[in-house]
GROMACS .gro file of C-alpha atoms in nm:
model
  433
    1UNK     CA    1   0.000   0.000   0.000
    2UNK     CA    2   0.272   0.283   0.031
    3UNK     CA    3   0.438   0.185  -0.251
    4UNK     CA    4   0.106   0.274  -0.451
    5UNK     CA    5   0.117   0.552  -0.236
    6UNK     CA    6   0.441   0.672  -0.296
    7UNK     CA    7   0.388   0.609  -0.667
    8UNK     CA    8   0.113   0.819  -0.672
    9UNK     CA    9   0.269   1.080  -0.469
   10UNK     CA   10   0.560   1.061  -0.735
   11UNK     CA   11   0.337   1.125  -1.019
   12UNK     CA   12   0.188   1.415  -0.823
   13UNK     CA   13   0.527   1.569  -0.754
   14UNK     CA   14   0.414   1.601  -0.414
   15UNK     CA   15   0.643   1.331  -0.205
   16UNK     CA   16   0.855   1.032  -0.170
   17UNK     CA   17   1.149   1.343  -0.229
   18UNK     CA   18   1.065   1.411  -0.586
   19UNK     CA   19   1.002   1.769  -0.679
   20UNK     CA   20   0.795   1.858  -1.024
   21UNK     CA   21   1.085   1.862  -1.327
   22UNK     CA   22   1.206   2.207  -1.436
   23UNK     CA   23   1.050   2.292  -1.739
   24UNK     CA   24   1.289   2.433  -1.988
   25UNK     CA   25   1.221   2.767  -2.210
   26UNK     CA   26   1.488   2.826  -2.483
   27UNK     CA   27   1.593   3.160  -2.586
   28UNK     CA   28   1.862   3.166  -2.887
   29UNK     CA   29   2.112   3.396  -2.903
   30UNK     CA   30   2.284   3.462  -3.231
   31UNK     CA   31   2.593   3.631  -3.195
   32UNK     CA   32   2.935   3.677  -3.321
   33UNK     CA   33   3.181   3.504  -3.161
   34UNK     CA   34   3.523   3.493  -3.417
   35UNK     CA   35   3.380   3.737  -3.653
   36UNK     CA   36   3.506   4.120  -3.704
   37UNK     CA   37   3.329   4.251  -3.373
   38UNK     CA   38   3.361   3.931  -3.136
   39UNK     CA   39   3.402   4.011  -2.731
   40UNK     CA   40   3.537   3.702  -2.554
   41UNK     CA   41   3.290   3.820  -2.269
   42UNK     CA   42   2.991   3.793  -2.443
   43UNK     CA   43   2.913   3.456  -2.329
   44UNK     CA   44   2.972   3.561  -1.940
   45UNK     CA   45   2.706   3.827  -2.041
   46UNK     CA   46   2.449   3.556  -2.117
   47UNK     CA   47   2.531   3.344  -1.845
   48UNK     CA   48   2.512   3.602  -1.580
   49UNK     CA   49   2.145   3.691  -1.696
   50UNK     CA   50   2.021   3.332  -1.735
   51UNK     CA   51   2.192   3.211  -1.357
   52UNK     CA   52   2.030   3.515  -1.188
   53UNK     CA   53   1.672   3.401  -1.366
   54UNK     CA   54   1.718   3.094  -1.275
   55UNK     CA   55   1.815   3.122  -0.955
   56UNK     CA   56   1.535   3.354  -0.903
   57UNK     CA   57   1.258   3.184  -1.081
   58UNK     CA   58   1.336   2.850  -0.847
   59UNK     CA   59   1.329   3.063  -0.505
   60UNK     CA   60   0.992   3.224  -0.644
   61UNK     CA   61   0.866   2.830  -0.728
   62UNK     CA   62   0.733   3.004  -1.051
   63UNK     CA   63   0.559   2.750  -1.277
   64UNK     CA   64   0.877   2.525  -1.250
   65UNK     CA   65   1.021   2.757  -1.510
   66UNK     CA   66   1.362   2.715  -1.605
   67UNK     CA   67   1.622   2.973  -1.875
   68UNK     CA   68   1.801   2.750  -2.177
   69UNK     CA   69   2.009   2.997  -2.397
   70UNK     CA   70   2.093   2.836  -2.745
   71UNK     CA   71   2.440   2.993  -2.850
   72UNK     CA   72   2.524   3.008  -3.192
   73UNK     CA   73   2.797   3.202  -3.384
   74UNK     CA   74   2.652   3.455  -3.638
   75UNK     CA   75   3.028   3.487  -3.742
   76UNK     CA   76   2.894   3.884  -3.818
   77UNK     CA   77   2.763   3.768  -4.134
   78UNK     CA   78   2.412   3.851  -4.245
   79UNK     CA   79   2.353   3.526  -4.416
   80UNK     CA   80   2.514   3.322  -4.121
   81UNK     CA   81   2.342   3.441  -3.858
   82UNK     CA   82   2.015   3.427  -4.068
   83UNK     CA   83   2.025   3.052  -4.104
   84UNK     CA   84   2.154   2.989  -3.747
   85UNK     CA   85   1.869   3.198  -3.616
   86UNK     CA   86   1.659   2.969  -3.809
   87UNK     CA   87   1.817   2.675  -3.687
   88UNK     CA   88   1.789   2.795  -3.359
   89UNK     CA   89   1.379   2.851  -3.412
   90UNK     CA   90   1.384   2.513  -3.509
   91UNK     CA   91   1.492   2.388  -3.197
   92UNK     CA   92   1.219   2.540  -3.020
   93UNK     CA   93   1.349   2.893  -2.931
   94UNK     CA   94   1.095   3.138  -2.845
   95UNK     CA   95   1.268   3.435  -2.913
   96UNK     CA   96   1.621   3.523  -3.091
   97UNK     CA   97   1.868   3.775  -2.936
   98UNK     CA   98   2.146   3.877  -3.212
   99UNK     CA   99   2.393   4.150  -3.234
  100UNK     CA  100   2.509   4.382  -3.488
  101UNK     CA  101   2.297   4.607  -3.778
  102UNK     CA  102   2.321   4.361  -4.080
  103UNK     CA  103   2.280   4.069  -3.923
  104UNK     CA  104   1.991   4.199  -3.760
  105UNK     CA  105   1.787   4.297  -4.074
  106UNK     CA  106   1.870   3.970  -4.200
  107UNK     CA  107   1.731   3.750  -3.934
  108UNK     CA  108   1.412   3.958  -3.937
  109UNK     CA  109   1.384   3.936  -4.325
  110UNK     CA  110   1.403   3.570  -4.282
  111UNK     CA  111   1.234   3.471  -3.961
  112UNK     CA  112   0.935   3.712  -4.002
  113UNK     CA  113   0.886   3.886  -4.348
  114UNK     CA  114   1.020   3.617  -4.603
  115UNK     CA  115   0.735   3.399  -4.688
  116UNK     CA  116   0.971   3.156  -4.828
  117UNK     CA  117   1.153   3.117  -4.441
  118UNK     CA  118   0.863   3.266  -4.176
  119UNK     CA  119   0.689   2.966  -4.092
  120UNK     CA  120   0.693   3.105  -3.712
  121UNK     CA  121   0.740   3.444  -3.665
  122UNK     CA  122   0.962   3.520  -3.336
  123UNK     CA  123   1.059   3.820  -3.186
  124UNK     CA  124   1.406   3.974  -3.224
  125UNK     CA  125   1.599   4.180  -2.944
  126UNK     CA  126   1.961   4.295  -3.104
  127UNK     CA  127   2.248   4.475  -2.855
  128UNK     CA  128   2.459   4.623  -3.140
  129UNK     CA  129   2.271   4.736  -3.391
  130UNK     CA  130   2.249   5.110  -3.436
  131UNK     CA  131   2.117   5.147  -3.800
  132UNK     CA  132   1.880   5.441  -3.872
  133UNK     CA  133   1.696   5.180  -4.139
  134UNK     CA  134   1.580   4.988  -3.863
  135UNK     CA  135   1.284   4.994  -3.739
  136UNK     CA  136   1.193   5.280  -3.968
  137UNK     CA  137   0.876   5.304  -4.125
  138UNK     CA  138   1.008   5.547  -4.400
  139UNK     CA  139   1.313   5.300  -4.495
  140UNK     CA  140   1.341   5.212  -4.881
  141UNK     CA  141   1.486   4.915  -5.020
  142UNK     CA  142   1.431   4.826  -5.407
  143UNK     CA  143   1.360   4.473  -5.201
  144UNK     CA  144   0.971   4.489  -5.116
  145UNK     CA  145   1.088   4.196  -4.890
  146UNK     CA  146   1.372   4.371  -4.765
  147UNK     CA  147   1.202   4.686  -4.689
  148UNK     CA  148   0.925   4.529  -4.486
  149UNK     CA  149   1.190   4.445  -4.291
  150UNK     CA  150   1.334   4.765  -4.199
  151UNK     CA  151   0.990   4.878  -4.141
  152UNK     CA  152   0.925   4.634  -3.985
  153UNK     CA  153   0.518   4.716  -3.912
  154UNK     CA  154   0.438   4.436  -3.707
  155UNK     CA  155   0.663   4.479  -3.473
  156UNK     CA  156   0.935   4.220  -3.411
  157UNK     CA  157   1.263   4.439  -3.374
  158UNK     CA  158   1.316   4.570  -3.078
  159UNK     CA  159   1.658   4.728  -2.954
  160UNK     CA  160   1.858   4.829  -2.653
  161UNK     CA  161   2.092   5.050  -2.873
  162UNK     CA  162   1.978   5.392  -2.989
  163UNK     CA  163   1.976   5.445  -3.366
  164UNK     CA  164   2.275   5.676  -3.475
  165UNK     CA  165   2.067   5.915  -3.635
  166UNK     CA  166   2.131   6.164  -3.317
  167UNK     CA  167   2.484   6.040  -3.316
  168UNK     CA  168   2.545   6.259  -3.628
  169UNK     CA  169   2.513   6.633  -3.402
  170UNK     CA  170   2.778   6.504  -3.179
  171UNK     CA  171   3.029   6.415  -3.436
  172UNK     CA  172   2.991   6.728  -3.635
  173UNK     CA  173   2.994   6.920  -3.326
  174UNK     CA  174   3.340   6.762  -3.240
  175UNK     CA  175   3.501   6.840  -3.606
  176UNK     CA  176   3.332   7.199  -3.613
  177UNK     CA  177   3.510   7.226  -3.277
  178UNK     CA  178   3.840   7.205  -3.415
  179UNK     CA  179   4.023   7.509  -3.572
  180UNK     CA  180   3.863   7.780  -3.647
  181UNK     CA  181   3.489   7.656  -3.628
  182UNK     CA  182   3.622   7.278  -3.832
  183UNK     CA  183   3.881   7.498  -4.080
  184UNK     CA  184   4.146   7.327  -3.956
  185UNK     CA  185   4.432   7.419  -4.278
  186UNK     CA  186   4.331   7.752  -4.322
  187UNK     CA  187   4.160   7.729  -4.689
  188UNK     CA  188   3.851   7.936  -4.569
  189UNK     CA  189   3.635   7.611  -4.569
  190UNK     CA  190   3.547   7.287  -4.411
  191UNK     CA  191   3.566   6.955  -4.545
  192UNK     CA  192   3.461   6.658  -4.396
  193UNK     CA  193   3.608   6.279  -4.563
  194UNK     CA  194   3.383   6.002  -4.471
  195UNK     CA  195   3.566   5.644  -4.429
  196UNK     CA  196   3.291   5.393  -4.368
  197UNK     CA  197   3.247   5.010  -4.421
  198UNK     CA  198   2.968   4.916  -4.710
  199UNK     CA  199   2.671   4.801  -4.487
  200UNK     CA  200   2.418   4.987  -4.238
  201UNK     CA  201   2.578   5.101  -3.923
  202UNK     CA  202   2.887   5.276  -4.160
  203UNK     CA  203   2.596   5.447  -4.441
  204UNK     CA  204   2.366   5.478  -4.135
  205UNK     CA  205   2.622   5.705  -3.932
  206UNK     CA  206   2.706   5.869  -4.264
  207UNK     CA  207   2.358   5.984  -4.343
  208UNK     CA  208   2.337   6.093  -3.968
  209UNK     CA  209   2.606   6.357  -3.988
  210UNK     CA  210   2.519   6.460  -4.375
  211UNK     CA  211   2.170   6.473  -4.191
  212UNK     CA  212   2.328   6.714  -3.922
  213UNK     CA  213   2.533   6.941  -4.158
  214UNK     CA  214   2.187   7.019  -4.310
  215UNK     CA  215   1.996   7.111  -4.029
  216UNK     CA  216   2.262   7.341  -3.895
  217UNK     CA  217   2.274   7.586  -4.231
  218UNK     CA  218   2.670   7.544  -4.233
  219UNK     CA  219   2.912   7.461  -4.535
  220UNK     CA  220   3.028   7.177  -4.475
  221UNK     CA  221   3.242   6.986  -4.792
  222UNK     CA  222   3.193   6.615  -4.754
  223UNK     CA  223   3.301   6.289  -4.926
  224UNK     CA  224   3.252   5.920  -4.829
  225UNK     CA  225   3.452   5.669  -4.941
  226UNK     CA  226   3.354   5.297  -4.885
  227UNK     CA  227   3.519   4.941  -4.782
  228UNK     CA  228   3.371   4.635  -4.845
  229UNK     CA  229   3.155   4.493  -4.533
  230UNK     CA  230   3.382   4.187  -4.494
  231UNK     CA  231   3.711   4.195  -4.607
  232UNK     CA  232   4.055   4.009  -4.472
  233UNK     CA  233   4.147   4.273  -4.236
  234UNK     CA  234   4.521   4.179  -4.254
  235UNK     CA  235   4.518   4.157  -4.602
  236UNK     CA  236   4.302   4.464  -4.722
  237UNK     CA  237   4.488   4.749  -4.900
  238UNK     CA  238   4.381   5.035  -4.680
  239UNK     CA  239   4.590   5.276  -4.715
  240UNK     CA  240   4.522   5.300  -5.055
  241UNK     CA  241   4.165   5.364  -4.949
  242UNK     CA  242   4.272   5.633  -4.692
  243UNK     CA  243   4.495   5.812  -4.905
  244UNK     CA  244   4.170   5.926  -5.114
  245UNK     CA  245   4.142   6.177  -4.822
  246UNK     CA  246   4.428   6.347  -4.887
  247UNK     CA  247   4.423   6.391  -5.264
  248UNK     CA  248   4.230   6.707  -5.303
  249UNK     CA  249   3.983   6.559  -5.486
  250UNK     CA  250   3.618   6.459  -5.366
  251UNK     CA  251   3.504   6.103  -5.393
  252UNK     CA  252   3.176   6.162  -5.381
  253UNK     CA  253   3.131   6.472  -5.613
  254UNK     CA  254   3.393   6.357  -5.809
  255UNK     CA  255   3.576   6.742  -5.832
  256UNK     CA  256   3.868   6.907  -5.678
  257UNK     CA  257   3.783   7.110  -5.416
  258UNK     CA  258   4.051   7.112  -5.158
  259UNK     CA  259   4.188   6.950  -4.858
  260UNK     CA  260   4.034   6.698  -4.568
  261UNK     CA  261   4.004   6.914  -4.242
  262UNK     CA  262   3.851   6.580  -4.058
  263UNK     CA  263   3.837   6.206  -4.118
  264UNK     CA  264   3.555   6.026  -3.968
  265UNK     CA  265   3.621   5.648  -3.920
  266UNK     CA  266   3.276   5.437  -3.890
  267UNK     CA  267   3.371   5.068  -3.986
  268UNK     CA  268   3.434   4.791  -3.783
  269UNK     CA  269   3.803   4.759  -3.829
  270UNK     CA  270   3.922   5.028  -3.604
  271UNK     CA  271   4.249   4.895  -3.540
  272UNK     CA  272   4.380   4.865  -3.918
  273UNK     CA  273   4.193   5.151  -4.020
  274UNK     CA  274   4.405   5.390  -3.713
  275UNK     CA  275   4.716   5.255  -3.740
  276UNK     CA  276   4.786   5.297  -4.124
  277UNK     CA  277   4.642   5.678  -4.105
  278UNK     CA  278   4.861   5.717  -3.819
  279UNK     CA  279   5.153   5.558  -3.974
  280UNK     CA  280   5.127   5.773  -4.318
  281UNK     CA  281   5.085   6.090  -4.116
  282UNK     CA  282   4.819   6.251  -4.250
  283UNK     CA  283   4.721   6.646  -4.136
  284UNK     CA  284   4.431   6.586  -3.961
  285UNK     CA  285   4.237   6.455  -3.726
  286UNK     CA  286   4.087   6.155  -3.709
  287UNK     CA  287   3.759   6.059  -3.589
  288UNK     CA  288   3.558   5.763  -3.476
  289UNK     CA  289   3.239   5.624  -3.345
  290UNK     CA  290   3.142   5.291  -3.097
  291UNK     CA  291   3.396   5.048  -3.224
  292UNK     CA  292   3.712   5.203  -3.095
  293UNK     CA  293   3.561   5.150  -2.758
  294UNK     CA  294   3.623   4.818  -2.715
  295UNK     CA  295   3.916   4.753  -2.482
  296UNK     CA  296   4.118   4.550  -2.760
  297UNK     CA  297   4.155   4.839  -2.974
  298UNK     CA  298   4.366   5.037  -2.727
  299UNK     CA  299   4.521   4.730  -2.642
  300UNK     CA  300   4.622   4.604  -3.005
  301UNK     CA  301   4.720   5.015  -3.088
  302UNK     CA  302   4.890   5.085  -2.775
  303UNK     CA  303   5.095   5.423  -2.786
  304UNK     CA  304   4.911   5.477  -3.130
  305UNK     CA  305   4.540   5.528  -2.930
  306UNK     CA  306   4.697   5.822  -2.752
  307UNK     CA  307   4.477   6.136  -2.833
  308UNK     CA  308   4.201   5.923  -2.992
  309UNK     CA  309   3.809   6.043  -2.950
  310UNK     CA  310   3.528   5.997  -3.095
  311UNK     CA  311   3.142   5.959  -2.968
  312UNK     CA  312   2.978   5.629  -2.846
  313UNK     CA  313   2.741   5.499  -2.560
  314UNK     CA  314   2.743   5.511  -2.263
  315UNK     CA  315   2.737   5.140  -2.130
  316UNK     CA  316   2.694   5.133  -1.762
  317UNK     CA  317   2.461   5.411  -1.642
  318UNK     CA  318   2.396   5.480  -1.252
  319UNK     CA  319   2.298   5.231  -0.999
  320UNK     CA  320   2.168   4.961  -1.226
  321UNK     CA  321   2.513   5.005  -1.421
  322UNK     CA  322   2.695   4.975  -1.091
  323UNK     CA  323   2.489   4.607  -1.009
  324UNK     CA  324   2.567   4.479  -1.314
  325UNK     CA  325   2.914   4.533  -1.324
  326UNK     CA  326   2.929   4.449  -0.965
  327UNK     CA  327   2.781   4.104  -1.014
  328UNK     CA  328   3.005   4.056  -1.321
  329UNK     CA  329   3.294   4.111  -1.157
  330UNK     CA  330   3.174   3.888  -0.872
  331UNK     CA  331   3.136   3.558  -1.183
  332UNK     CA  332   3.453   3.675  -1.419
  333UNK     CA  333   3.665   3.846  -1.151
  334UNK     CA  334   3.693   4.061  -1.476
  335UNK     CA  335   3.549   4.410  -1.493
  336UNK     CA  336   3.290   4.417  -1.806
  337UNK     CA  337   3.420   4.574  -2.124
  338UNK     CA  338   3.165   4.818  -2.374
  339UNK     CA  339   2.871   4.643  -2.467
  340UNK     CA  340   2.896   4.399  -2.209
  341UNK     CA  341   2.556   4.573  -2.007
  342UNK     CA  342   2.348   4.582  -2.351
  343UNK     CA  343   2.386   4.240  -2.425
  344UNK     CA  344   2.313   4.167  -2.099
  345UNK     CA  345   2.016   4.378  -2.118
  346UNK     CA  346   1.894   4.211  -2.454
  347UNK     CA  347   1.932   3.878  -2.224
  348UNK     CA  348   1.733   4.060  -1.952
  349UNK     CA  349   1.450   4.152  -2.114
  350UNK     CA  350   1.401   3.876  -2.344
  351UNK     CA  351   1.377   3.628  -2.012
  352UNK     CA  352   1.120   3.939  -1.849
  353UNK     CA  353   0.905   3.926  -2.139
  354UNK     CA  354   0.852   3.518  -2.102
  355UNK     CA  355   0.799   3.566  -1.741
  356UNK     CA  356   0.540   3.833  -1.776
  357UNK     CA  357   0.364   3.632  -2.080
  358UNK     CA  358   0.399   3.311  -1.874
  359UNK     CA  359   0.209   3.508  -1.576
  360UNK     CA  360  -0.002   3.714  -1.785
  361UNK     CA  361  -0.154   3.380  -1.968
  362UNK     CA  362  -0.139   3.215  -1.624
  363UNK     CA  363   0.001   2.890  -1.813
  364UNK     CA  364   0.083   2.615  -1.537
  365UNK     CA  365   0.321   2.449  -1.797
  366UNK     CA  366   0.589   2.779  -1.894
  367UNK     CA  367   0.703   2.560  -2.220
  368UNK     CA  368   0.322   2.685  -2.379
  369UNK     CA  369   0.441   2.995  -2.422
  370UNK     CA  370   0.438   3.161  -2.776
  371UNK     CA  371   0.701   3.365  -2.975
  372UNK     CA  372   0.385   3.607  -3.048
  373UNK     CA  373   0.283   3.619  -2.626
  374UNK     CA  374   0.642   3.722  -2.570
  375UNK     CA  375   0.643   3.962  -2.848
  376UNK     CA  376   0.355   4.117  -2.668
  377UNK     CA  377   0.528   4.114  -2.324
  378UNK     CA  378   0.853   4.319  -2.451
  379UNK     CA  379   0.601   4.593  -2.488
  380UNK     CA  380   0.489   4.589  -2.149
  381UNK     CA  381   0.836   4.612  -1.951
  382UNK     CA  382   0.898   4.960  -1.933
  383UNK     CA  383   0.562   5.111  -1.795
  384UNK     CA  384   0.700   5.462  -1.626
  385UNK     CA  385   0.456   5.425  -1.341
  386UNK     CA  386   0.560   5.086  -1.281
  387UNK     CA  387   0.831   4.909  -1.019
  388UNK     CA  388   1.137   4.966  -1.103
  389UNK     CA  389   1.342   4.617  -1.181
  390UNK     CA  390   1.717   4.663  -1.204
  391UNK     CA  391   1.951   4.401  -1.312
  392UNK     CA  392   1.968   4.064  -1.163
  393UNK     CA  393   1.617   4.139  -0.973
  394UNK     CA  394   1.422   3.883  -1.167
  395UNK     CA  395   1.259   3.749  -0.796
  396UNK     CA  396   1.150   4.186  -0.764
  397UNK     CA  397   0.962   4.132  -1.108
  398UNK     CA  398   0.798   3.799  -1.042
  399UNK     CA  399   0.665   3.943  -0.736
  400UNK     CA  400   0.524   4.232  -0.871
  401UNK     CA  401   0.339   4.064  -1.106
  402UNK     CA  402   0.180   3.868  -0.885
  403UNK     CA  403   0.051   4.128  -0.700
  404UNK     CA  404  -0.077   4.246  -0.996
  405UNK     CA  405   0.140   4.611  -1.076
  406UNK     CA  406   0.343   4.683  -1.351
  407UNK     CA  407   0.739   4.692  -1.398
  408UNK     CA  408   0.983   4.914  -1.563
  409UNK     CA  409   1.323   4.780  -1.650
  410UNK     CA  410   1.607   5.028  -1.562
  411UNK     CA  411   1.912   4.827  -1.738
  412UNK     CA  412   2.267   4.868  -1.763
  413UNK     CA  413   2.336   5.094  -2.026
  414UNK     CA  414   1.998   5.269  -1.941
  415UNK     CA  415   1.656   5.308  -1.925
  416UNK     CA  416   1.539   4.986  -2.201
  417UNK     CA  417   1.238   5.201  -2.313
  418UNK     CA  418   1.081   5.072  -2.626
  419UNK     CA  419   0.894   5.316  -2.826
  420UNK     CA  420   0.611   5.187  -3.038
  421UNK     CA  421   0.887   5.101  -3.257
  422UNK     CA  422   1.100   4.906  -3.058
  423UNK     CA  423   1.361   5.175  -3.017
  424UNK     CA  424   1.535   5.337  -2.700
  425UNK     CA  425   1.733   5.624  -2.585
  426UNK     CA  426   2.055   5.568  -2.490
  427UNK     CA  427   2.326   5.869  -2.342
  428UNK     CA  428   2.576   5.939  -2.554
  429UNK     CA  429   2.920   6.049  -2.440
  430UNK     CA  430   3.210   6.213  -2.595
  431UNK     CA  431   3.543   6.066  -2.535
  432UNK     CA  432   3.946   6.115  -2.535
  433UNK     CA  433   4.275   5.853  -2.553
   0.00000   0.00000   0.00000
């Protein structure tokens, strides 16, 4: 009799020392990991978020609910990381976190707009992907495919990185700074040269400053010349690209009309890119966006990154900055390096919005939950009169919704408010080698 008892009990996962099994929600993440832009801390990133869930979600006993992240290397190619976010669909993820401009626009074509690949539409949260296309309901492509995409009217984008369309004020601020009012040799005008890798966060910057120039009624010369999106960066001829600046003639108008006053860098090959302008000695001043940031740069340039600047994000903003790095430090023993707190933010809020749609449905098994229910819950994370959550206080969030009041994530590089777009507003700072 207690055996049938106890087998009973078992089945219940009420006794005989069995406990209900954790049931598993999988959450891909699609980033680059030995491509152009690859950050040997990403991973930690990932792992930080999904322990703290986890951790928190089994204290809380909600819905036996446990975080799987499915890594896969998008290599920072558009049509990699497209297939593996498809492969990664196919295993059952409800939701895709991926990283940089093209690759995002790329997995969205193909997980949600291509009728050829969009069997199941999921939701897409990307950490490095800054293009003013995205997300933009006036973006053209001679793709109809392509540009529903980048418009992306139903919703499937959403982003922890401000586009760089409000980047473009900064950087012409810093060049007009220089000399008198950007004349920096004395010719009576200013001239801006463009250096910028063929794909949407190098145009997308581009058009941001062109954009700037043109609301602020100055003269401003400008030329852009482009690099390929992937090339062998040990192997490309760049300086034969960078000595276009300092030719007199204009790229991009195709005339002669005088020298570069400022060279602004926007690719994704910082290191190369600095060190051969440096080395040819050019008479001016170059400079660059986000991707110097990274701590390899300085470390790869070494003297050479003295008296660098340039514009990015800010990546750890106020107290919830300070937990985050705090608790990464505590994992790595390693202080987080730029971009560290927006991945970890993407991670964040993609594991929020399946908590909230898991409570919100009030589903006793958590593995029901649909791509489109969390898609619906990554609009609901950042109401301003709600509870603020800050990062790693997943057990703060699952009990405010079960009393019933709203949250508002406060992440690590900032305040993760999606418009109806799926855009934020991130604080920009200038800064100095």
């Amino acid at each position: 009799m207690k055996r049938v008892l106890c087998a009973v009990w078992m089945s219940a996962a009420l006794g005989c020392g069995t406990e209900a099994p954790p049931r598993f929600v999988k959450v891909g993440a699609v980033i680059d990991r030995t491509g152009s832009i690859a950050a040997p801390t990403w991973r930690d990133d990932i792992q930080l978020a999904t322990d703290q869930a986890n951790v928190a979600l089994n204290q809380k006993a909600f819905a036996n609910l446990q975080f799987q992240y499915l890594l896969n290397d998008s290599e920072n190619d558009p049509d990699v990381a497209s297939t593996r976010a498809l492969q990664t669909r196919d295993q059952g993820a409800v939701l895709v976190v991926t990283d940089t401009s093209r690759d995002v626009i790329s997995v969205n074509r193909k997980l949600n707009y291509d009728p050829a690949t969009s069997t199941t539409r999921l939701p897409v949260v990307c950490f490095a992907c800054n293009a003013p296309s995205i997300n933009n309901p006036d973006a053209t492509d001679i793709d109809p495919i392509a540009q529903a995409a980048l418009r992306d009217s139903s919703q499937f984008v959403y982003r922890v990185m401000m586009s760089s369309s409000l980047i473009g004020r900064v950087l012409l601020n810093m060049v007009l700074a220089d000399g008198a009012s950007g004349d920096v040799n004395g010719d009576g005008r200013v001239k801006i040269s463009f250096y910028s890798g063929d794909e949407p966060f190098g145009t997308g910057t581009v058009s941001a400053v062109n954009a700037a120039i043109e609301v602020s009624g100055r003269t401003v010369l400008t030329e852009t010349i482009l690099h390929p999106a992937s090339v062998d960066e040990n192997a490309y001829n760049w300086g034969a690209d960078l000595a276009l600046t300092d030719n007199g003639y204009n790229e991009t108008t195709r005339t002669f009309d005088g020298d570069t006053d400022a060279v602004i860098e926007v690719t994704s090959f910082p290191v190369a890119v600095t060190r051969t302008f440096l080395t040819a000695n050019y008479p001016r001043k170059l400079f660059h966006t986000q991707t110097f940031r990274v701590p390899s740069t300085i470390q790869n340039l070494g003297l050479q990154a003295e008296g660098q600047s340039g514009v990015a994000y800010l990546d750890l903003n106020g107290v919830s900055g300070t937990l985050f790095a705090d608790a990464f430090k505590l994992m790595t023993q390693t202080d987080p390096i730029y971009r560290d707190s927006m991945l970890y933010d993407a991670m964040a809020v993609s594991y929020l919005a399946v908590i909230h749609a898991v409570h919100t449905h009030g589903l006793d098994d958590p593995t029901w939950v649909t791509p489109e229910q969390v898609r619906s819950s990554l609009q609901q994370l950042n109401d301003p009169a709600g509870t603020v959550i800050r990062p790693g206080e997943f057990g703060k969030a699952i009990d405010e919704l079960r009393a019933g009041r709203t949250i508002n994530y406060e992440g690590a590089s900032g305040g993760v408010d999606f418009d109806a777009e799926g855009n934020v507003r991130n604080v920009l700072v200038e800064w100095k080698v």
